[in-house]
Coordinates of C-alpha atoms and ligand atoms in Angstrom, one line a residue:
M15 CA 17.9 32.6 35.5
K16 CA 14.8 33.2 37.3
Q17 CA 14.9 37.0 36.7
D18 CA 15.3 36.5 32.8
Q19 CA 12.0 34.5 33.0
A20 CA 10.3 37.0 35.0
L21 CA 11.5 39.8 32.6
Q22 CA 9.8 37.9 29.6
L23 CA 6.6 37.2 31.7
F24 CA 6.3 40.7 32.4
S25 CA 6.9 42.1 28.9
E26 CA 4.4 39.6 27.5
A27 CA 1.8 40.4 30.0
L28 CA 2.2 44.4 30.2
P29 CA 0.8 45.2 26.7
R30 CA -2.4 43.2 27.6
L31 CA -2.8 45.3 30.9
Q32 CA -2.2 48.8 28.8
Q33 CA -4.5 47.5 26.5
A34 CA -7.4 47.7 28.9
F35 CA -6.7 51.3 29.5
S36 CA -6.5 52.1 25.6
H37 CA -9.8 54.2 25.3
L38 CA -8.3 56.9 27.4
P39 CA -7.0 59.8 25.4
S40 CA -3.3 59.6 25.3
S41 CA -1.4 61.7 27.7
D42 CA 2.1 63.6 26.5
P43 CA 4.6 60.4 26.7
S44 CA 7.7 63.0 25.8
A45 CA 8.1 63.4 29.3
E46 CA 8.6 59.9 30.0
T47 CA 10.9 59.1 27.1
A48 CA 13.2 62.4 27.1
S49 CA 15.4 61.3 29.6
T50 CA 16.0 57.7 28.5
D51 CA 19.9 58.3 28.3
A52 CA 20.0 60.0 31.8
M53 CA 18.2 57.2 33.4
R54 CA 20.4 54.8 31.6
A55 CA 23.5 56.6 33.0
V56 CA 21.6 56.1 36.6
L57 CA 21.1 52.4 36.2
D58 CA 24.8 52.0 34.9
E59 CA 25.9 53.5 38.4
L60 CA 23.4 51.7 40.2
T61 CA 24.4 48.2 38.9
E62 CA 28.0 48.8 40.0
R63 CA 26.6 49.9 43.3
L64 CA 24.1 47.0 43.7
A65 CA 27.1 44.4 42.9
D66 CA 28.4 45.1 46.1
N67 CA 26.2 42.4 48.0
Y68 CA 26.3 38.6 49.1
P69 CA 24.7 36.6 46.3
Y70 CA 21.5 36.1 47.9
F71 CA 20.0 34.3 45.1
H72 CA 22.7 31.7 45.0
P73 CA 22.8 28.2 46.8
L74 CA 26.3 29.2 48.0
Y75 CA 24.7 32.0 50.0
A76 CA 23.5 29.8 53.0
G77 CA 23.6 32.5 55.7
Q78 CA 20.9 34.4 57.0
M79 CA 16.9 34.0 56.1
L80 CA 17.3 35.4 52.3
K81 CA 15.3 33.3 49.6
P82 CA 14.6 34.8 46.1
P83 CA 11.2 35.6 45.1
H84 CA 9.6 33.3 42.5
P85 CA 9.4 34.6 38.9
I86 CA 5.8 34.6 39.3
A87 CA 6.1 37.1 42.0
R88 CA 8.6 39.2 40.5
A89 CA 6.6 39.4 37.2
A90 CA 3.3 39.9 38.9
Y91 CA 4.8 42.5 41.0
A92 CA 6.2 44.3 38.1
L93 CA 2.9 44.3 36.4
A94 CA 1.0 45.5 39.3
M95 CA 3.7 48.4 39.8
W96 CA 2.3 49.8 36.3
I97 CA -0.8 51.0 38.2
N98 CA 0.7 51.2 41.5
P99 CA -2.2 50.5 43.6
N100 CA -2.5 51.3 47.4
N101 CA -4.4 48.5 49.3
H102 CA -5.4 51.0 52.2
A103 CA -8.8 51.7 50.5
L104 CA -10.7 50.1 47.6
D105 CA -10.6 53.8 46.1
G106 CA -6.7 53.4 45.7
G107 CA -6.6 49.6 44.8
R108 CA -9.7 48.1 44.1
A109 CA -8.4 44.7 42.2
S110 CA -5.3 44.4 44.6
S111 CA -7.3 44.8 47.8
R112 CA -9.7 41.8 46.6
L113 CA -6.4 40.0 45.8
E114 CA -5.3 40.4 48.9
V115 CA -8.5 39.3 50.7
E116 CA -8.4 35.9 48.7
A117 CA -4.3 35.3 49.2
V118 CA -5.2 36.0 52.9
R119 CA -8.0 33.6 53.1
E120 CA -5.9 30.9 51.7
I121 CA -3.1 31.4 54.1
A122 CA -5.8 31.3 56.7
A123 CA -7.3 28.1 55.3
M124 CA -3.6 26.7 55.5
F125 CA -3.8 26.9 59.2
G126 CA -7.0 25.6 59.3
W127 CA -9.3 28.7 59.6
T128 CA -12.4 29.3 57.9
E129 CA -13.4 32.2 59.7
H130 CA -10.5 35.0 60.6
L131 CA -9.5 38.5 60.3
G132 CA -6.3 39.0 58.8
H133 CA -4.5 41.2 56.4
L134 CA -0.6 41.8 55.0
T135 CA 1.6 44.1 56.6
S136 CA 5.0 45.6 56.0
G137 CA 6.6 42.5 57.4
G138 CA 6.6 40.1 60.7
T139 CA 7.6 42.9 63.2
F140 CA 4.4 45.1 62.3
A141 CA 2.3 41.8 62.1
N142 CA 3.3 40.6 65.4
L143 CA 3.0 44.4 66.7
E144 CA -0.7 44.3 65.7
A145 CA -1.3 41.0 67.3
L146 CA 0.2 42.1 70.5
W147 CA -1.9 45.4 70.3
V148 CA -5.2 43.4 70.0
A149 CA -3.9 41.0 72.9
G150 CA -3.6 44.2 75.4
R151 CA -6.8 45.6 74.4
L152 CA -8.3 42.3 75.3
V153 CA -6.4 41.4 78.4
P154 CA -5.3 45.0 79.6
G155 CA -2.6 45.1 82.6
K156 CA -1.4 41.9 81.8
K157 CA 2.3 40.9 80.9
I158 CA 3.5 39.4 77.7
V159 CA 5.8 36.6 77.9
A160 CA 7.8 35.0 75.3
S161 CA 10.8 32.5 75.1
E162 CA 14.1 34.0 75.6
N163 CA 14.9 32.7 72.2
A164 CA 11.5 34.7 70.6
H165 CA 12.5 37.5 68.1
Y166 CA 13.9 40.3 69.7
T167 CA 11.2 42.6 68.4
H168 CA 8.6 41.1 71.1
Q169 CA 10.2 42.9 73.9
R170 CA 10.4 46.1 72.0
I171 CA 6.9 45.9 70.5
G172 CA 5.9 45.5 74.4
S173 CA 7.8 48.8 75.0
V174 CA 6.2 50.5 72.2
L175 CA 2.7 49.4 73.4
G176 CA 3.6 50.2 77.1
L177 CA 3.0 46.6 78.3
A178 CA 4.8 44.6 80.2
F179 CA 7.1 41.9 79.0
E180 CA 9.1 38.9 80.4
N181 CA 11.0 36.2 78.9
I182 CA 10.7 32.7 79.6
A183 CA 14.0 30.1 79.9
A184 CA 14.3 27.9 77.0
D185 CA 15.5 24.4 77.1
T186 CA 18.6 22.8 75.4
R187 CA 17.2 22.5 72.4
G188 CA 16.2 26.4 72.1
R189 CA 12.4 25.7 72.8
M190 CA 10.4 27.4 75.5
D191 CA 11.0 25.8 78.8
L192 CA 7.3 24.7 80.3
S193 CA 8.2 24.5 83.7
S194 CA 9.6 28.3 83.5
L195 CA 6.5 29.1 81.6
E196 CA 4.4 27.3 84.0
T197 CA 5.9 29.4 87.2
A198 CA 5.3 32.7 85.3
L199 CA 1.6 31.5 84.8
Q200 CA 0.9 30.9 88.5
S201 CA 1.8 34.6 89.1
G202 CA -1.6 35.2 87.3
E203 CA 0.1 38.4 85.8
V204 CA 0.5 36.9 82.3
G205 CA -2.1 37.7 79.7
T206 CA -0.6 36.6 76.5
V207 CA 2.0 33.9 75.7
V208 CA 4.1 34.3 72.6
V209 CA 4.9 30.6 71.0
T210 CA 7.4 30.8 68.4
L211 CA 7.1 28.1 65.7
G212 CA 10.7 28.1 64.3
T213 CA 12.9 30.6 66.3
T214 CA 15.1 33.0 64.1
S215 CA 18.3 31.7 65.6
A216 CA 18.0 27.9 65.1
G217 CA 14.4 27.1 63.8
A218 CA 13.3 25.6 67.1
V219 CA 9.6 24.9 67.5
D220 CA 8.0 26.0 70.8
P221 CA 5.8 23.0 72.2
L222 CA 2.5 24.7 71.1
D223 CA 0.8 21.5 72.2
K224 CA 1.8 21.2 75.6
I225 CA 1.3 25.2 75.9
L226 CA -2.3 24.6 74.9
D227 CA -2.8 22.1 77.4
L228 CA -1.8 24.4 80.0
R229 CA -5.0 26.7 79.2
Q230 CA -6.9 23.9 81.1
R231 CA -5.2 25.3 84.4
H232 CA -4.7 29.1 83.4
R233 CA -6.2 31.6 81.5
F234 CA -4.2 33.5 78.6
R235 CA -4.0 34.1 75.0
I236 CA -1.7 32.5 72.7
H237 CA -0.2 34.4 69.8
V238 CA 1.7 32.2 67.6
D239 CA 4.9 33.9 66.0
A240 CA 5.5 31.7 62.9
A241 CA 7.0 34.4 60.9
Y242 CA 9.8 32.2 59.7
G243 CA 8.2 28.8 60.1
G244 CA 4.4 29.3 59.4
Y245 CA 4.7 27.4 55.8
F246 CA 6.0 24.2 57.4
K247 CA 2.3 23.4 58.3
L248 CA 2.4 22.1 54.7
V249 CA 5.0 19.6 55.6
S250 CA 4.3 16.3 56.9
D251 CA 7.6 14.8 57.6
L252 CA 8.7 17.1 60.4
G253 CA 10.2 15.3 63.5
P254 CA 7.3 14.2 66.2
D255 CA 7.4 17.0 68.4
A256 CA 7.5 19.8 65.8
A257 CA 4.5 17.9 64.1
R258 CA 2.6 18.0 67.2
A259 CA 2.9 21.7 68.0
Y260 CA 2.2 22.3 64.1
A261 CA -1.3 20.1 64.2
R262 CA -2.5 22.4 66.7
I263 CA -1.8 25.7 65.4
D264 CA -5.5 26.1 64.7
E265 CA -6.3 26.6 68.3
A266 CA -4.0 29.7 68.4
D267 CA -5.8 33.0 69.0
S268 CA -3.5 34.8 66.5
I269 CA -0.8 33.8 63.9
V270 CA 1.9 35.8 62.2
V271 CA 3.4 34.3 58.9
D272 CA 6.0 36.2 56.8
P273 CA 5.5 35.6 52.9
H274 CA 8.7 37.8 52.6
K275 CA 10.7 34.9 54.4
H276 CA 9.7 31.2 53.1
G277 CA 6.6 32.4 50.8
L278 CA 8.7 33.3 47.7
Q279 CA 7.8 37.1 47.9
P280 CA 9.6 40.3 47.6
Y281 CA 10.4 41.9 51.0
G282 CA 7.3 44.0 52.2
C283 CA 5.0 41.1 53.0
G284 CA 4.0 39.9 56.2
C285 CA 0.6 38.4 57.2
I286 CA -1.4 38.7 60.6
L287 CA -4.3 36.7 61.3
F288 CA -7.0 36.5 64.1
N289 CA -9.1 33.6 64.8
D290 CA -11.8 35.8 66.2
P291 CA -13.1 38.3 63.5
S292 CA -14.7 40.2 65.9
V293 CA -11.2 41.9 67.1
G294 CA -11.7 44.0 64.2
R295 CA -13.9 46.7 66.3
F296 CA -10.6 47.6 68.1
Y297 CA -9.5 48.9 64.8
K298 CA -12.5 51.1 64.3
H299 CA -11.9 54.4 62.8
D300 CA -12.8 56.7 60.1
S301 CA -11.2 58.1 57.3
P302 CA -12.3 61.4 56.0
Y303 CA -10.3 61.1 52.7
T304 CA -10.6 57.6 51.5
Y305 CA -13.5 55.3 52.2
F306 CA -15.8 56.7 49.7
T307 CA -16.2 54.5 46.8
S308 CA -17.7 51.2 48.2
N309 CA -19.3 49.9 51.3
E310 CA -17.3 46.9 51.1
L311 CA -14.5 46.7 53.7
H312 CA -11.4 48.5 52.8
L313 CA -8.5 46.9 54.2
G314 CA -7.2 50.1 55.9
E315 CA -10.3 49.8 58.3
I316 CA -8.6 46.4 59.9
S317 CA -4.9 47.5 59.6
L318 CA -3.0 49.8 61.7
E319 CA -0.8 50.9 58.6
C320 CA -2.5 53.3 56.0
S321 CA -0.6 52.9 53.0
R322 CA 0.3 49.4 51.9
A323 CA 1.7 48.4 48.1
G324 CA -1.2 46.7 46.3
A325 CA 1.8 45.1 44.2
T326 CA 2.4 42.9 47.4
A327 CA -0.8 41.6 47.5
T328 CA -0.7 40.9 43.6
A329 CA 2.7 39.0 43.8
L330 CA 1.2 36.7 46.6
W331 CA -1.8 36.1 44.9
A332 CA -0.1 35.1 41.8
T333 CA 2.5 33.0 43.4
Q334 CA -0.4 31.1 45.7
K335 CA -2.2 30.6 42.4
L336 CA 0.7 29.0 40.6
L337 CA 1.8 27.2 43.7
P338 CA -1.3 26.5 46.0
L339 CA -1.0 26.1 49.6
T340 CA -1.4 22.2 49.3
P341 CA -0.1 20.0 52.1
D342 CA 2.9 18.1 50.6
G343 CA 2.3 19.9 47.5
E344 CA 4.9 21.3 44.9
F345 CA 5.5 24.3 47.1
A346 CA 5.8 22.4 50.3
Q347 CA 8.1 19.9 48.7
G348 CA 10.4 22.8 48.4
L349 CA 10.6 23.4 52.1
S350 CA 11.0 19.8 52.5
C351 CA 14.2 19.9 50.2
G352 CA 15.7 22.5 52.6
R353 CA 14.9 20.7 55.6
M354 CA 16.5 17.6 54.2
A355 CA 19.6 19.5 53.3
A356 CA 19.9 20.8 56.8
L357 CA 19.4 17.1 58.3
R358 CA 22.4 16.0 56.0
V359 CA 25.0 18.9 56.7
Y360 CA 24.2 18.3 60.6
N361 CA 24.9 14.6 60.1
K362 CA 28.2 15.4 58.3
I363 CA 28.8 18.1 61.0
R364 CA 27.7 15.4 64.0
Q365 CA 30.4 13.0 62.5
D366 CA 33.2 15.5 62.1
K367 CA 35.7 15.8 65.1
R368 CA 36.5 19.3 64.5
F369 CA 32.9 20.6 65.1
F370 CA 30.4 20.5 68.1
P371 CA 26.7 20.1 66.6
G372 CA 24.0 22.1 68.1
P373 CA 20.5 20.7 68.4
E374 CA 19.3 18.7 65.4
P375 CA 17.4 21.1 63.1
E376 CA 13.5 20.9 63.5
L377 CA 13.4 23.0 60.4
D378 CA 16.0 24.0 57.7
I379 CA 18.1 26.2 60.1
L380 CA 21.4 24.7 61.9
V381 CA 23.7 26.1 64.3
W382 CA 27.0 24.5 65.4
A383 CA 30.3 25.4 67.2
V384 CA 34.1 24.8 66.3
K385 CA 35.7 22.4 68.7
A386 CA 37.9 24.4 71.0
C387 CA 38.8 24.1 74.8
T388 CA 37.4 27.5 75.7
L389 CA 34.1 29.6 74.8
E390 CA 36.6 32.2 73.6
E391 CA 38.6 30.3 71.5
S392 CA 35.5 28.6 69.8
S393 CA 34.3 32.0 69.2
R394 CA 37.2 33.0 67.7
L395 CA 37.5 30.1 65.3
A396 CA 33.8 30.5 64.3
T397 CA 34.7 33.9 63.0
A398 CA 37.8 32.7 61.1
V399 CA 35.8 29.8 59.3
F400 CA 33.0 32.6 58.3
D401 CA 35.6 34.6 56.7
L402 CA 37.4 31.7 55.3
A403 CA 34.5 30.2 53.9
A404 CA 33.3 33.8 52.4
K405 CA 36.7 33.7 50.7
Q406 CA 35.3 30.5 48.6
D407 CA 32.0 32.0 48.1
L408 CA 30.3 30.1 50.5
H409 CA 28.4 32.5 52.5
L410 CA 27.4 30.9 56.1
A411 CA 26.3 33.4 59.3
L412 CA 27.3 33.7 62.9
A413 CA 25.1 33.8 65.8
Q414 CA 25.6 34.0 69.4
V415 CA 23.6 31.1 70.9
P416 CA 23.3 29.8 74.6
V417 CA 26.0 27.3 75.6
N418 CA 23.3 25.0 76.8
F419 CA 22.4 24.4 73.1
F420 CA 25.9 22.2 73.2
G421 CA 25.1 20.1 76.4
P422 CA 27.0 20.7 79.9
E423 CA 30.0 18.6 79.0
T424 CA 31.2 20.6 76.3
W425 CA 32.7 23.5 78.3
P426 CA 32.4 22.1 81.7
G427 CA 33.9 25.5 83.2
A428 CA 31.6 27.9 81.2
P429 CA 28.6 29.8 82.9
A430 CA 25.3 28.2 82.6
D431 CA 24.0 31.4 80.9
G432 CA 26.8 32.1 78.8
R433 CA 26.7 32.4 75.1
V434 CA 28.9 31.2 72.4
T435 CA 29.5 32.6 68.6
C436 CA 28.9 29.6 66.7
L437 CA 28.4 29.3 62.7
R438 CA 24.9 29.2 61.6
S439 CA 23.1 28.5 58.4
V440 CA 19.7 28.7 56.7
L441 CA 19.1 26.0 54.0
M442 CA 15.8 27.7 52.8
K443 CA 16.3 27.2 49.1
P444 CA 15.2 24.2 47.5
E445 CA 18.4 24.1 45.6
H446 CA 20.4 23.6 48.7
L447 CA 19.5 19.9 48.7
N448 CA 22.0 19.4 45.5
W449 CA 24.6 21.7 47.0
V450 CA 25.0 20.0 50.1
D451 CA 28.5 18.3 49.1
A452 CA 29.7 21.6 47.6
I453 CA 28.7 23.2 50.8
W454 CA 30.4 20.7 52.8
E455 CA 33.7 20.7 51.0
K456 CA 34.0 24.3 51.4
L457 CA 33.3 24.4 55.1
S458 CA 35.5 21.3 55.5
H459 CA 38.4 23.2 53.9
A460 CA 37.7 26.6 55.6
V461 CA 37.7 24.7 59.0
S462 CA 41.0 22.8 58.2
K463 CA 42.4 26.1 57.5
A464 CA 41.3 28.2 60.4
I465 CA 42.4 25.3 62.7
E466 CA 45.9 24.9 61.5
P467 CA 46.5 27.9 59.3
E468 CA 50.3 27.2 59.1
T469 CA 50.1 24.0 57.5
L470 CA 47.9 25.0 54.6
Ligands
PLP29 C1 11.8 37.5 60.9 C2 11.2 37.3 62.1 C3 10.3 38.3 62.6 C4 10.6 39.6 62.2 O1 10.1 39.7 60.9 P1 10.3 40.8 59.7 O2 9.3 40.4 58.6 O3 11.8 40.8 59.8 O4 9.9 42.2 60.5 C5 9.8 38.0 63.8 N1 9.7 36.6 64.4 C6 10.3 35.8 63.8 C7 10.3 34.4 64.4 C8 11.2 35.9 62.5 O5 11.8 34.8 62.1

């Protein structure tokens, strides 16, 4: 088990770290050891409580975006916890701040940037907030636009920042519709376009290359939200449309990627990158408490958040050391495996008369509906399949997606802007590739049972 390996590595490394501080006079350890039994009792209760979870670490968990952290990330995080550094300032997290700078530089290099300003955040939402906050400072009074399939938090961030926000229609494959975007740009009111590379619902890749071309006729900033899909930059066997979008990611003004989604990290790890380091001027402030020990940059000087876990940077640095962000390298091959798994399941769905397939997956997420004459019946059946699959330990997800994902002939009477509840699966673990048949068998059984409950 990955957990056991992490524990072993951690227990080997900890004494070496402790050794580095062994010159200090010993502090009274009695306070730490006296309550071991009490702590054990708490952990006994906690273990029971934690068992009430879906098995996110297992390949039969194929629902939401959850991927187990790598053992090296677990071990490094635990090791850093012994120090518990704070990457706000070098005063609180000297070594881990430097690890953060190095790890973030490697992520920027993955996107083709040698110059950048960036740091880790608590997650994609805060990273996007920083991107849109800087965008609002640079083009004040202008709108932020994003596809209707962009992450729901963009609209909310707009309201937090007091910036006008507008949705742009998506095409039948869930990507931002170019002609709708151009209409919005013609109003002259758009300051920033949020381009999603890998939508949360279906992994759709907005046509970044074509949106960049629109900058020949209109002036606007481009923020790429690649919280989910950013690491697919390393994968060379994407479909041609997605490959064209990823090829030009370095022309964006800012990029967000979440190491805690596809980067094998524990939660609490997002990343924001700006291609123009001079935007650091907007963050300028002084801290009367903390910026004392060094004239080097304190990360709190370029971050909206104050305290941030140094352990997060430590785990990320260690993971990238072991699995460098190399195109088509070992880490990238893990992403390819998930994508291949998604394509295989998609092909099975497409050939099965009991389903309506959604768009062909561009990354490793697929959505599909259960065949039925009405939206209501299809939605009801999807929910039934979800429940029946879970009874066999196959955990899928449900999503409300636009009916146009399924083409105009699927439900002829349905409203064009209608939505249907369909099944969704995120096959983001490399192991998923070896579990395609097992997943399919359980899914197939569940749908038979949902359609004809009385015959089984
Ligand atoms: C997950 C996600 C977010 C939000 O990130 P959090 O880390 O959950 O805060 C934003 N955008 C996209 C495309 C995402 O997939």
